[in-house]
């Protein structure tokens, strides 16, 4: 099994729909992140969590929300999806005190029509 | 934001040649990391260099860091077709909170 699992891997939805992307990990790391990747723009941080009760906004949090349901689970929600949220979304994890090295999931490709 | 900027944006070489990618940044850092991404896949950590280090090696990878010039370079020696991927530098700031990624260099290694 992969260390970081994202579901769904691909999703097509319509404008205005609520979408949830889920992330689970088996490495026991305490820190979890959601990044968005657009062609030519690299990765941008949406939200991150350093512990179950800790939620922090990243560079581009508007239009997104997150929930850290357990140490191993971190979900990203789009309350009302819009076309410019079409992107590749990555969940990543890291361990406190280990220089911030990230382990990534395989990504969730979201298309908003 | 403290985003690294990679140069060049794209690089095309032949198998066996060396590939050099550069990353520049603007403020003080805790460490700088390089990641690789095969098309549409998740990023994979390659190597980390701390602010007090000048050079590190890992297999065919060599990373240098010049904090006075706020720049780093990634050298891949004896490139293979399988090295074809996008390479990203990522900055861990001095506050040691989150990584900020550059836009990446697309490397194409032709057989």
mmCIF file with all atom_site columns, C-alpha atoms in Angstrom:
data_model
loop_
_atom_site.group_PDB
_atom_site.id
_atom_site.type_symbol
_atom_site.label_atom_id
_atom_site.label_alt_id
_atom_site.label_comp_id
_atom_site.label_asym_id
_atom_site.label_entity_id
_atom_site.label_seq_id
_atom_site.pdbx_PDB_ins_code
_atom_site.Cartn_x
_atom_site.Cartn_y
_atom_site.Cartn_z
_atom_site.occupancy
_atom_site.B_iso_or_equiv
_atom_site.pdbx_formal_charge
_atom_site.auth_seq_id
_atom_site.auth_comp_id
_atom_site.auth_asym_id
_atom_site.auth_atom_id
_atom_site.pdbx_PDB_model_num
ATOM 1   C CA . UNK A 1 1   ? 0.000   0.000  0.000   1.00 0.00 ? 1   UNK A CA 1
ATOM 2   C CA . UNK A 1 2   ? 1.089   3.534  -0.724  1.00 0.00 ? 2   UNK A CA 1
ATOM 3   C CA . UNK A 1 3   ? 2.273   5.674  2.196   1.00 0.00 ? 3   UNK A CA 1
ATOM 4   C CA . UNK A 1 4   ? -0.066  8.502  1.173   1.00 0.00 ? 4   UNK A CA 1
ATOM 5   C CA . UNK A 1 5   ? -3.362  7.655  -0.520  1.00 0.00 ? 5   UNK A CA 1
ATOM 6   C CA . UNK A 1 6   ? -5.599  10.184 -2.199  1.00 0.00 ? 6   UNK A CA 1
ATOM 7   C CA . UNK A 1 7   ? -9.175  9.621  -3.297  1.00 0.00 ? 7   UNK A CA 1
ATOM 8   C CA . UNK A 1 8   ? -10.614 10.150 -5.808  1.00 0.00 ? 8   UNK A CA 1
ATOM 9   C CA . UNK A 1 9   ? -7.743  10.146 -8.311  1.00 0.00 ? 9   UNK A CA 1
ATOM 10  C CA . UNK A 1 10  ? -9.864  11.810 -10.951 1.00 0.00 ? 10  UNK A CA 1
ATOM 11  C CA . UNK A 1 11  ? -13.086 13.763 -10.633 1.00 0.00 ? 11  UNK A CA 1
ATOM 12  C CA . UNK A 1 12  ? -15.171 15.758 -13.058 1.00 0.00 ? 12  UNK A CA 1
ATOM 13  C CA . UNK A 1 13  ? -17.838 17.973 -11.557 1.00 0.00 ? 13  UNK A CA 1
ATOM 14  C CA . UNK A 1 14  ? -19.979 20.968 -12.349 1.00 0.00 ? 14  UNK A CA 1
ATOM 15  C CA . UNK A 1 15  ? -19.803 24.547 -11.147 1.00 0.00 ? 15  UNK A CA 1
ATOM 16  C CA . UNK A 1 16  ? -21.455 25.007 -7.777  1.00 0.00 ? 16  UNK A CA 1
ATOM 17  C CA . UNK A 1 17  ? -21.094 21.425 -6.608  1.00 0.00 ? 17  UNK A CA 1
ATOM 18  C CA . UNK A 1 18  ? -19.488 20.514 -3.287  1.00 0.00 ? 18  UNK A CA 1
ATOM 19  C CA . UNK A 1 19  ? -16.414 18.353 -3.642  1.00 0.00 ? 19  UNK A CA 1
ATOM 20  C CA . UNK A 1 20  ? -14.316 16.554 -1.050  1.00 0.00 ? 20  UNK A CA 1
ATOM 21  C CA . UNK A 1 21  ? -10.852 15.174 -1.683  1.00 0.00 ? 21  UNK A CA 1
ATOM 22  C CA . UNK A 1 22  ? -9.565  12.745 0.890   1.00 0.00 ? 22  UNK A CA 1
ATOM 23  C CA . UNK A 1 23  ? -6.085  11.885 2.024   1.00 0.00 ? 23  UNK A CA 1
ATOM 24  C CA . UNK A 1 24  ? -4.921  9.122  4.324   1.00 0.00 ? 24  UNK A CA 1
ATOM 25  C CA . UNK A 1 25  ? -1.427  8.065  5.366   1.00 0.00 ? 25  UNK A CA 1
ATOM 26  C CA . UNK A 1 26  ? 0.172   5.015  6.906   1.00 0.00 ? 26  UNK A CA 1
ATOM 27  C CA . UNK A 1 27  ? 3.520   6.498  7.980   1.00 0.00 ? 27  UNK A CA 1
ATOM 28  C CA . UNK A 1 28  ? 2.312   7.959  11.265  1.00 0.00 ? 28  UNK A CA 1
ATOM 29  C CA . UNK A 1 29  ? 3.612   11.439 10.409  1.00 0.00 ? 29  UNK A CA 1
ATOM 30  C CA . UNK A 1 30  ? 2.016   14.303 12.307  1.00 0.00 ? 30  UNK A CA 1
ATOM 31  C CA . UNK A 1 31  ? 2.080   16.988 9.618   1.00 0.00 ? 31  UNK A CA 1
ATOM 32  C CA . UNK A 1 32  ? -0.221  16.982 6.604   1.00 0.00 ? 32  UNK A CA 1
ATOM 33  C CA . UNK A 1 33  ? -0.575  19.401 3.700   1.00 0.00 ? 33  UNK A CA 1
ATOM 34  C CA . UNK A 1 34  ? -2.721  20.129 0.670   1.00 0.00 ? 34  UNK A CA 1
ATOM 35  C CA . UNK A 1 35  ? -1.065  21.629 -2.401  1.00 0.00 ? 35  UNK A CA 1
ATOM 36  C CA . UNK A 1 36  ? -2.499  22.658 -5.732  1.00 0.00 ? 36  UNK A CA 1
ATOM 37  C CA . UNK A 1 37  ? -0.569  22.404 -8.997  1.00 0.00 ? 37  UNK A CA 1
ATOM 38  C CA . UNK A 1 38  ? -1.419  24.337 -12.123 1.00 0.00 ? 38  UNK A CA 1
ATOM 39  C CA . UNK A 1 39  ? 0.604   24.064 -15.330 1.00 0.00 ? 39  UNK A CA 1
ATOM 40  C CA . UNK A 1 40  ? 3.557   26.427 -15.228 1.00 0.00 ? 40  UNK A CA 1
ATOM 41  C CA . UNK A 1 41  ? 2.813   27.637 -11.686 1.00 0.00 ? 41  UNK A CA 1
ATOM 42  C CA . UNK A 1 42  ? 4.500   25.024 -9.557  1.00 0.00 ? 42  UNK A CA 1
ATOM 43  C CA . UNK A 1 43  ? 2.845   23.978 -6.305  1.00 0.00 ? 43  UNK A CA 1
ATOM 44  C CA . UNK A 1 44  ? 0.899   26.334 -4.105  1.00 0.00 ? 44  UNK A CA 1
ATOM 45  C CA . UNK A 1 45  ? 0.044   25.552 -0.498  1.00 0.00 ? 45  UNK A CA 1
ATOM 46  C CA . UNK A 1 46  ? -3.678  25.569 0.302   1.00 0.00 ? 46  UNK A CA 1
ATOM 47  C CA . UNK A 1 47  ? -3.877  24.410 3.929   1.00 0.00 ? 47  UNK A CA 1
ATOM 48  C CA . UNK A 1 48  ? -1.692  22.552 6.366   1.00 0.00 ? 48  UNK A CA 1
ATOM 49  C CA . UNK A 1 49  ? -2.036  20.862 9.729   1.00 0.00 ? 49  UNK A CA 1
ATOM 50  C CA . UNK A 1 50  ? 0.726   20.117 12.217  1.00 0.00 ? 50  UNK A CA 1
ATOM 51  C CA . UNK A 1 51  ? -1.485  18.111 14.548  1.00 0.00 ? 51  UNK A CA 1
ATOM 52  C CA . UNK A 1 52  ? -5.038  16.854 14.808  1.00 0.00 ? 52  UNK A CA 1
ATOM 53  C CA . UNK A 1 53  ? -6.283  20.097 16.409  1.00 0.00 ? 53  UNK A CA 1
ATOM 54  C CA . UNK A 1 54  ? -4.150  22.401 14.282  1.00 0.00 ? 54  UNK A CA 1
ATOM 55  C CA . UNK A 1 55  ? -5.314  23.937 10.977  1.00 0.00 ? 55  UNK A CA 1
ATOM 56  C CA . UNK A 1 56  ? -3.461  26.688 9.125   1.00 0.00 ? 56  UNK A CA 1
ATOM 57  C CA . UNK A 1 57  ? -4.150  28.596 5.939   1.00 0.00 ? 57  UNK A CA 1
ATOM 58  C CA . UNK A 1 58  ? -1.629  28.520 3.151   1.00 0.00 ? 58  UNK A CA 1
ATOM 59  C CA . UNK A 1 59  ? -1.059  30.852 0.217   1.00 0.00 ? 59  UNK A CA 1
ATOM 60  C CA . UNK A 1 60  ? -4.359  30.179 -1.574  1.00 0.00 ? 60  UNK A CA 1
ATOM 61  C CA . UNK A 1 61  ? -6.977  29.076 0.980   1.00 0.00 ? 61  UNK A CA 1
ATOM 62  C CA . UNK A 1 62  ? -9.924  31.104 -0.355  1.00 0.00 ? 62  UNK A CA 1
ATOM 63  C CA . UNK A 1 63  ? -12.669 28.819 -1.643  1.00 0.00 ? 63  UNK A CA 1
ATOM 64  C CA . UNK A 1 64  ? -11.306 25.794 0.234   1.00 0.00 ? 64  UNK A CA 1
ATOM 65  C CA . UNK A 1 65  ? -11.742 24.269 3.677   1.00 0.00 ? 65  UNK A CA 1
ATOM 66  C CA . UNK A 1 66  ? -10.115 21.313 5.391   1.00 0.00 ? 66  UNK A CA 1
ATOM 67  C CA . UNK A 1 67  ? -10.777 18.833 8.152   1.00 0.00 ? 67  UNK A CA 1
ATOM 68  C CA . UNK A 1 68  ? -8.218  16.799 10.086  1.00 0.00 ? 68  UNK A CA 1
ATOM 69  C CA . UNK A 1 69  ? -10.393 13.922 11.215  1.00 0.00 ? 69  UNK A CA 1
ATOM 70  C CA . UNK A 1 70  ? -7.552  11.905 12.721  1.00 0.00 ? 70  UNK A CA 1
ATOM 71  C CA . UNK A 1 71  ? -3.781  11.907 12.667  1.00 0.00 ? 71  UNK A CA 1
ATOM 72  C CA . UNK A 1 72  ? -3.880  9.831  9.506   1.00 0.00 ? 72  UNK A CA 1
ATOM 73  C CA . UNK A 1 73  ? -6.677  11.638 7.648   1.00 0.00 ? 73  UNK A CA 1
ATOM 74  C CA . UNK A 1 74  ? -6.843  15.105 6.146   1.00 0.00 ? 74  UNK A CA 1
ATOM 75  C CA . UNK A 1 75  ? -9.603  16.090 3.740   1.00 0.00 ? 75  UNK A CA 1
ATOM 76  C CA . UNK A 1 76  ? -9.947  19.093 1.451   1.00 0.00 ? 76  UNK A CA 1
ATOM 77  C CA . UNK A 1 77  ? -13.363 20.497 0.531   1.00 0.00 ? 77  UNK A CA 1
ATOM 78  C CA . UNK A 1 78  ? -14.493 22.839 -2.165  1.00 0.00 ? 78  UNK A CA 1
ATOM 79  C CA . UNK A 1 79  ? -17.831 24.142 -0.913  1.00 0.00 ? 79  UNK A CA 1
ATOM 80  C CA . UNK A 1 80  ? -18.947 25.480 -4.273  1.00 0.00 ? 80  UNK A CA 1
ATOM 81  C CA . UNK A 1 81  ? -16.585 24.491 -7.046  1.00 0.00 ? 81  UNK A CA 1
ATOM 82  C CA . UNK A 1 82  ? -15.703 26.951 -9.799  1.00 0.00 ? 82  UNK A CA 1
ATOM 83  C CA . UNK A 1 83  ? -13.871 26.337 -13.095 1.00 0.00 ? 83  UNK A CA 1
ATOM 84  C CA . UNK A 1 84  ? -10.632 28.034 -12.006 1.00 0.00 ? 84  UNK A CA 1
ATOM 85  C CA . UNK A 1 85  ? -10.308 25.398 -9.293  1.00 0.00 ? 85  UNK A CA 1
ATOM 86  C CA . UNK A 1 86  ? -9.600  22.889 -12.050 1.00 0.00 ? 86  UNK A CA 1
ATOM 87  C CA . UNK A 1 87  ? -6.146  21.622 -11.110 1.00 0.00 ? 87  UNK A CA 1
ATOM 88  C CA . UNK A 1 88  ? -4.081  18.736 -9.817  1.00 0.00 ? 88  UNK A CA 1
ATOM 89  C CA . UNK A 1 89  ? -4.274  18.492 -6.022  1.00 0.00 ? 89  UNK A CA 1
ATOM 90  C CA . UNK A 1 90  ? -1.621  16.861 -3.896  1.00 0.00 ? 90  UNK A CA 1
ATOM 91  C CA . UNK A 1 91  ? -1.663  15.737 -0.312  1.00 0.00 ? 91  UNK A CA 1
ATOM 92  C CA . UNK A 1 92  ? 1.700   15.549 1.397   1.00 0.00 ? 92  UNK A CA 1
ATOM 93  C CA . UNK A 1 93  ? 2.985   14.551 4.826   1.00 0.00 ? 93  UNK A CA 1
ATOM 94  C CA . UNK A 1 94  ? 6.057   15.244 6.889   1.00 0.00 ? 94  UNK A CA 1
ATOM 95  C CA . UNK A 1 95  ? 7.410   14.502 10.308  1.00 0.00 ? 95  UNK A CA 1
ATOM 96  C CA . UNK A 1 96  ? 8.176   17.121 12.929  1.00 0.00 ? 96  UNK A CA 1
ATOM 97  C CA . UNK A 1 97  ? 11.893  17.613 13.447  1.00 0.00 ? 97  UNK A CA 1
ATOM 98  C CA . UNK A 1 98  ? 12.974  15.990 10.195  1.00 0.00 ? 98  UNK A CA 1
ATOM 99  C CA . UNK A 1 99  ? 13.722  19.137 8.191   1.00 0.00 ? 99  UNK A CA 1
ATOM 100 C CA . UNK A 1 100 ? 10.364  19.219 6.486   1.00 0.00 ? 100 UNK A CA 1
ATOM 101 C CA . UNK A 1 101 ? 10.986  16.525 3.869   1.00 0.00 ? 101 UNK A CA 1
ATOM 102 C CA . UNK A 1 102 ? 7.637   15.857 2.203   1.00 0.00 ? 102 UNK A CA 1
ATOM 103 C CA . UNK A 1 103 ? 6.112   12.590 1.053   1.00 0.00 ? 103 UNK A CA 1
ATOM 104 C CA . UNK A 1 104 ? 3.458   13.078 -1.607  1.00 0.00 ? 104 UNK A CA 1
ATOM 105 C CA . UNK A 1 105 ? 0.382   11.208 -2.691  1.00 0.00 ? 105 UNK A CA 1
ATOM 106 C CA . UNK A 1 106 ? -0.208  10.497 -6.359  1.00 0.00 ? 106 UNK A CA 1
ATOM 107 C CA . UNK A 1 107 ? -2.567  13.423 -6.795  1.00 0.00 ? 107 UNK A CA 1
ATOM 108 C CA . UNK A 1 108 ? -6.252  14.044 -7.442  1.00 0.00 ? 108 UNK A CA 1
ATOM 109 C CA . UNK A 1 109 ? -7.077  15.569 -10.793 1.00 0.00 ? 109 UNK A CA 1
ATOM 110 C CA . UNK A 1 110 ? -10.162 17.766 -10.499 1.00 0.00 ? 110 UNK A CA 1
ATOM 111 C CA . UNK A 1 111 ? -12.024 19.235 -13.454 1.00 0.00 ? 111 UNK A CA 1
ATOM 112 C CA . UNK A 1 112 ? -14.786 21.754 -12.827 1.00 0.00 ? 112 UNK A CA 1
ATOM 113 C CA . UNK A 1 113 ? -17.024 22.361 -15.821 1.00 0.00 ? 113 UNK A CA 1
ATOM 114 C CA . UNK B 2 1   ? 6.298   34.544 -0.725  1.00 0.00 ? 1   UNK B CA 1
ATOM 115 C CA . UNK B 2 2   ? 9.665   32.875 -0.437  1.00 0.00 ? 2   UNK B CA 1
ATOM 116 C CA . UNK B 2 3   ? 9.415   31.059 -3.745  1.00 0.00 ? 3   UNK B CA 1
ATOM 117 C CA . UNK B 2 4   ? 12.445  29.529 -5.395  1.00 0.00 ? 4   UNK B CA 1
ATOM 118 C CA . UNK B 2 5   ? 12.844  30.251 -9.070  1.00 0.00 ? 5   UNK B CA 1
ATOM 119 C CA . UNK B 2 6   ? 14.326  27.563 -11.261 1.00 0.00 ? 6   UNK B CA 1
ATOM 120 C CA . UNK B 2 7   ? 16.382  28.180 -14.339 1.00 0.00 ? 7   UNK B CA 1
ATOM 121 C CA . UNK B 2 8   ? 16.124  27.093 -17.080 1.00 0.00 ? 8   UNK B CA 1
ATOM 122 C CA . UNK B 2 9   ? 12.403  26.406 -17.441 1.00 0.00 ? 9   UNK B CA 1
ATOM 123 C CA . UNK B 2 10  ? 13.187  23.572 -19.843 1.00 0.00 ? 10  UNK B CA 1
ATOM 124 C CA . UNK B 2 11  ? 16.324  21.627 -20.692 1.00 0.00 ? 11  UNK B CA 1
ATOM 125 C CA . UNK B 2 12  ? 16.872  19.094 -23.457 1.00 0.00 ? 12  UNK B CA 1
ATOM 126 C CA . UNK B 2 13  ? 20.004  16.922 -23.530 1.00 0.00 ? 13  UNK B CA 1
ATOM 127 C CA . UNK B 2 14  ? 21.274  13.594 -24.834 1.00 0.00 ? 14  UNK B CA 1
ATOM 128 C CA . UNK B 2 15  ? 21.801  10.504 -22.723 1.00 0.00 ? 15  UNK B CA 1
ATOM 129 C CA . UNK B 2 16  ? 25.202  10.527 -21.083 1.00 0.00 ? 16  UNK B CA 1
ATOM 130 C CA . UNK B 2 17  ? 25.386  14.302 -20.812 1.00 0.00 ? 17  UNK B CA 1
ATOM 131 C CA . UNK B 2 18  ? 25.203  16.197 -17.542 1.00 0.00 ? 18  UNK B CA 1
ATOM 132 C CA . UNK B 2 19  ? 22.163  18.284 -16.637 1.00 0.00 ? 19  UNK B CA 1
ATOM 133 C CA . UNK B 2 20  ? 22.416  21.375 -14.460 1.00 0.00 ? 20  UNK B CA 1
ATOM 134 C CA . UNK B 2 21  ? 19.438  23.189 -12.986 1.00 0.00 ? 21  UNK B CA 1
ATOM 135 C CA . UNK B 2 22  ? 19.568  26.314 -10.869 1.00 0.00 ? 22  UNK B CA 1
ATOM 136 C CA . UNK B 2 23  ? 17.371  27.728 -8.147  1.00 0.00 ? 23  UNK B CA 1
ATOM 137 C CA . UNK B 2 24  ? 17.423  31.262 -6.760  1.00 0.00 ? 24  UNK B CA 1
ATOM 138 C CA . UNK B 2 25  ? 15.586  32.570 -3.711  1.00 0.00 ? 25  UNK B CA 1
ATOM 139 C CA . UNK B 2 26  ? 15.196  35.831 -1.859  1.00 0.00 ? 26  UNK B CA 1
ATOM 140 C CA . UNK B 2 27  ? 15.454  35.537 1.917   1.00 0.00 ? 27  UNK B CA 1
ATOM 141 C CA . UNK B 2 28  ? 17.155  33.441 4.555   1.00 0.00 ? 28  UNK B CA 1
ATOM 142 C CA . UNK B 2 29  ? 16.507  29.719 4.578   1.00 0.00 ? 29  UNK B CA 1
ATOM 143 C CA . UNK B 2 30  ? 16.711  26.764 6.941   1.00 0.00 ? 30  UNK B CA 1
ATOM 144 C CA . UNK B 2 31  ? 17.237  24.295 4.132   1.00 0.00 ? 31  UNK B CA 1
ATOM 145 C CA . UNK B 2 32  ? 16.652  23.826 0.417   1.00 0.00 ? 32  UNK B CA 1
ATOM 146 C CA . UNK B 2 33  ? 15.263  20.653 -1.081  1.00 0.00 ? 33  UNK B CA 1
ATOM 147 C CA . UNK B 2 34  ? 15.009  19.229 -4.587  1.00 0.00 ? 34  UNK B CA 1
ATOM 148 C CA . UNK B 2 35  ? 12.116  17.118 -5.784  1.00 0.00 ? 35  UNK B CA 1
ATOM 149 C CA . UNK B 2 36  ? 11.385  15.212 -8.960  1.00 0.00 ? 36  UNK B CA 1
ATOM 150 C CA . UNK B 2 37  ? 8.005   14.774 -10.639 1.00 0.00 ? 37  UNK B CA 1
ATOM 151 C CA . UNK B 2 38  ? 7.297   12.342 -13.428 1.00 0.00 ? 38  UNK B CA 1
ATOM 152 C CA . UNK B 2 39  ? 4.498   13.545 -15.645 1.00 0.00 ? 39  UNK B CA 1
ATOM 153 C CA . UNK B 2 40  ? 1.331   14.046 -13.603 1.00 0.00 ? 40  UNK B CA 1
ATOM 154 C CA . UNK B 2 41  ? 2.613   11.952 -10.708 1.00 0.00 ? 41  UNK B CA 1
ATOM 155 C CA . UNK B 2 42  ? 3.370   12.815 -7.099  1.00 0.00 ? 42  UNK B CA 1
ATOM 156 C CA . UNK B 2 43  ? 6.626   14.573 -6.283  1.00 0.00 ? 43  UNK B CA 1
ATOM 157 C CA . UNK B 2 44  ? 9.514   12.542 -4.898  1.00 0.00 ? 44  UNK B CA 1
ATOM 158 C CA . UNK B 2 45  ? 12.138  13.966 -2.576  1.00 0.00 ? 45  UNK B CA 1
ATOM 159 C CA . UNK B 2 46  ? 15.659  13.774 -4.012  1.00 0.00 ? 46  UNK B CA 1
ATOM 160 C CA . UNK B 2 47  ? 18.038  15.603 -1.737  1.00 0.00 ? 47  UNK B CA 1
ATOM 161 C CA . UNK B 2 48  ? 18.173  18.212 1.030   1.00 0.00 ? 48  UNK B CA 1
ATOM 162 C CA . UNK B 2 49  ? 20.927  20.712 1.741   1.00 0.00 ? 49  UNK B CA 1
ATOM 163 C CA . UNK B 2 50  ? 21.019  22.737 4.942   1.00 0.00 ? 50  UNK B CA 1
ATOM 164 C CA . UNK B 2 51  ? 21.888  26.420 5.101   1.00 0.00 ? 51  UNK B CA 1
ATOM 165 C CA . UNK B 2 52  ? 25.265  25.662 6.693   1.00 0.00 ? 52  UNK B CA 1
ATOM 166 C CA . UNK B 2 53  ? 26.238  23.166 3.978   1.00 0.00 ? 53  UNK B CA 1
ATOM 167 C CA . UNK B 2 54  ? 27.840  23.999 0.644   1.00 0.00 ? 54  UNK B CA 1
ATOM 168 C CA . UNK B 2 55  ? 27.644  20.728 -1.261  1.00 0.00 ? 55  UNK B CA 1
ATOM 169 C CA . UNK B 2 56  ? 25.983  17.330 -1.022  1.00 0.00 ? 56  UNK B CA 1
ATOM 170 C CA . UNK B 2 57  ? 26.063  14.224 -3.130  1.00 0.00 ? 57  UNK B CA 1
ATOM 171 C CA . UNK B 2 58  ? 23.624  11.382 -3.591  1.00 0.00 ? 58  UNK B CA 1
ATOM 172 C CA . UNK B 2 59  ? 24.412  8.869  -6.313  1.00 0.00 ? 59  UNK B CA 1
ATOM 173 C CA . UNK B 2 60  ? 24.485  10.784 -9.609  1.00 0.00 ? 60  UNK B CA 1
ATOM 174 C CA . UNK B 2 61  ? 23.099  13.919 -7.946  1.00 0.00 ? 61  UNK B CA 1
ATOM 175 C CA . UNK B 2 62  ? 25.214  16.805 -6.727  1.00 0.00 ? 62  UNK B CA 1
ATOM 176 C CA . UNK B 2 63  ? 23.669  19.821 -5.039  1.00 0.00 ? 63  UNK B CA 1
ATOM 177 C CA . UNK B 2 64  ? 25.448  23.043 -4.186  1.00 0.00 ? 64  UNK B CA 1
ATOM 178 C CA . UNK B 2 65  ? 24.254  25.949 -2.095  1.00 0.00 ? 65  UNK B CA 1
ATOM 179 C CA . UNK B 2 66  ? 25.626  29.484 -2.091  1.00 0.00 ? 66  UNK B CA 1
ATOM 180 C CA . UNK B 2 67  ? 23.845  31.441 0.620   1.00 0.00 ? 67  UNK B CA 1
ATOM 181 C CA . UNK B 2 68  ? 25.705  34.645 -0.250  1.00 0.00 ? 68  UNK B CA 1
ATOM 182 C CA . UNK B 2 69  ? 24.208  34.520 -3.738  1.00 0.00 ? 69  UNK B CA 1
ATOM 183 C CA . UNK B 2 70  ? 20.976  32.932 -2.520  1.00 0.00 ? 70  UNK B CA 1
ATOM 184 C CA . UNK B 2 71  ? 21.224  30.211 -5.112  1.00 0.00 ? 71  UNK B CA 1
ATOM 185 C CA . UNK B 2 72  ? 21.462  26.452 -5.456  1.00 0.00 ? 72  UNK B CA 1
ATOM 186 C CA . UNK B 2 73  ? 22.226  24.128 -8.307  1.00 0.00 ? 73  UNK B CA 1
ATOM 187 C CA . UNK B 2 74  ? 21.311  20.519 -8.989  1.00 0.00 ? 74  UNK B CA 1
ATOM 188 C CA . UNK B 2 75  ? 23.658  18.535 -11.215 1.00 0.00 ? 75  UNK B CA 1
ATOM 189 C CA . UNK B 2 76  ? 22.637  15.175 -12.634 1.00 0.00 ? 76  UNK B CA 1
ATOM 190 C CA . UNK B 2 77  ? 25.627  13.401 -14.067 1.00 0.00 ? 77  UNK B CA 1
ATOM 191 C CA . UNK B 2 78  ? 25.564  10.879 -16.917 1.00 0.00 ? 78  UNK B CA 1
ATOM 192 C CA . UNK B 2 79  ? 21.860  11.470 -17.593 1.00 0.00 ? 79  UNK B CA 1
ATOM 193 C CA . UNK B 2 80  ? 19.583  8.631  -18.637 1.00 0.00 ? 80  UNK B CA 1
ATOM 194 C CA . UNK B 2 81  ? 16.301  8.681  -20.511 1.00 0.00 ? 81  UNK B CA 1
ATOM 195 C CA . UNK B 2 82  ? 14.644  7.682  -17.237 1.00 0.00 ? 82  UNK B CA 1
ATOM 196 C CA . UNK B 2 83  ? 15.752  11.019 -15.726 1.00 0.00 ? 83  UNK B CA 1
ATOM 197 C CA . UNK B 2 84  ? 13.185  12.760 -17.940 1.00 0.00 ? 84  UNK B CA 1
ATOM 198 C CA . UNK B 2 85  ? 10.941  14.594 -15.476 1.00 0.00 ? 85  UNK B CA 1
ATOM 199 C CA . UNK B 2 86  ? 10.272  17.974 -13.909 1.00 0.00 ? 86  UNK B CA 1
ATOM 200 C CA . UNK B 2 87  ? 12.580  19.052 -11.109 1.00 0.00 ? 87  UNK B CA 1
ATOM 201 C CA . UNK B 2 88  ? 11.538  21.468 -8.378  1.00 0.00 ? 88  UNK B CA 1
ATOM 202 C CA . UNK B 2 89  ? 13.456  23.289 -5.715  1.00 0.00 ? 89  UNK B CA 1
ATOM 203 C CA . UNK B 2 90  ? 11.664  23.937 -2.443  1.00 0.00 ? 90  UNK B CA 1
ATOM 204 C CA . UNK B 2 91  ? 12.592  26.411 0.252   1.00 0.00 ? 91  UNK B CA 1
ATOM 205 C CA . UNK B 2 92  ? 12.221  25.758 3.965   1.00 0.00 ? 92  UNK B CA 1
ATOM 206 C CA . UNK B 2 93  ? 12.286  29.174 5.564   1.00 0.00 ? 93  UNK B CA 1
ATOM 207 C CA . UNK B 2 94  ? 14.175  30.081 8.687   1.00 0.00 ? 94  UNK B CA 1
ATOM 208 C CA . UNK B 2 95  ? 10.991  29.873 10.718  1.00 0.00 ? 95  UNK B CA 1
ATOM 209 C CA . UNK B 2 96  ? 10.875  26.192 9.773   1.00 0.00 ? 96  UNK B CA 1
ATOM 210 C CA . UNK B 2 97  ? 7.203   25.922 8.992   1.00 0.00 ? 97  UNK B CA 1
ATOM 211 C CA . UNK B 2 98  ? 6.325   25.033 5.400   1.00 0.00 ? 98  UNK B CA 1
ATOM 212 C CA . UNK B 2 99  ? 8.016   24.377 2.073   1.00 0.00 ? 99  UNK B CA 1
ATOM 213 C CA . UNK B 2 100 ? 7.583   26.803 -0.804  1.00 0.00 ? 100 UNK B CA 1
ATOM 214 C CA . UNK B 2 101 ? 8.088   25.388 -4.273  1.00 0.00 ? 101 UNK B CA 1
ATOM 215 C CA . UNK B 2 102 ? 9.421   26.944 -7.440  1.00 0.00 ? 102 UNK B CA 1
ATOM 216 C CA . UNK B 2 103 ? 7.841   26.493 -10.853 1.00 0.00 ? 103 UNK B CA 1
ATOM 217 C CA . UNK B 2 104 ? 10.218  23.728 -11.895 1.00 0.00 ? 104 UNK B CA 1
ATOM 218 C CA . UNK B 2 105 ? 12.582  22.786 -14.696 1.00 0.00 ? 105 UNK B CA 1
ATOM 219 C CA . UNK B 2 106 ? 11.373  20.282 -17.296 1.00 0.00 ? 106 UNK B CA 1
ATOM 220 C CA . UNK B 2 107 ? 14.235  17.975 -18.247 1.00 0.00 ? 107 UNK B CA 1
ATOM 221 C CA . UNK B 2 108 ? 14.082  15.885 -21.400 1.00 0.00 ? 108 UNK B CA 1
ATOM 222 C CA . UNK B 2 109 ? 16.810  13.296 -21.875 1.00 0.00 ? 109 UNK B CA 1
ATOM 223 C CA . UNK B 2 110 ? 16.846  11.790 -25.353 1.00 0.00 ? 110 UNK B CA 1
ATOM 224 C CA . UNK B 2 111 ? 18.268  8.315  -26.038 1.00 0.00 ? 111 UNK B CA 1
#
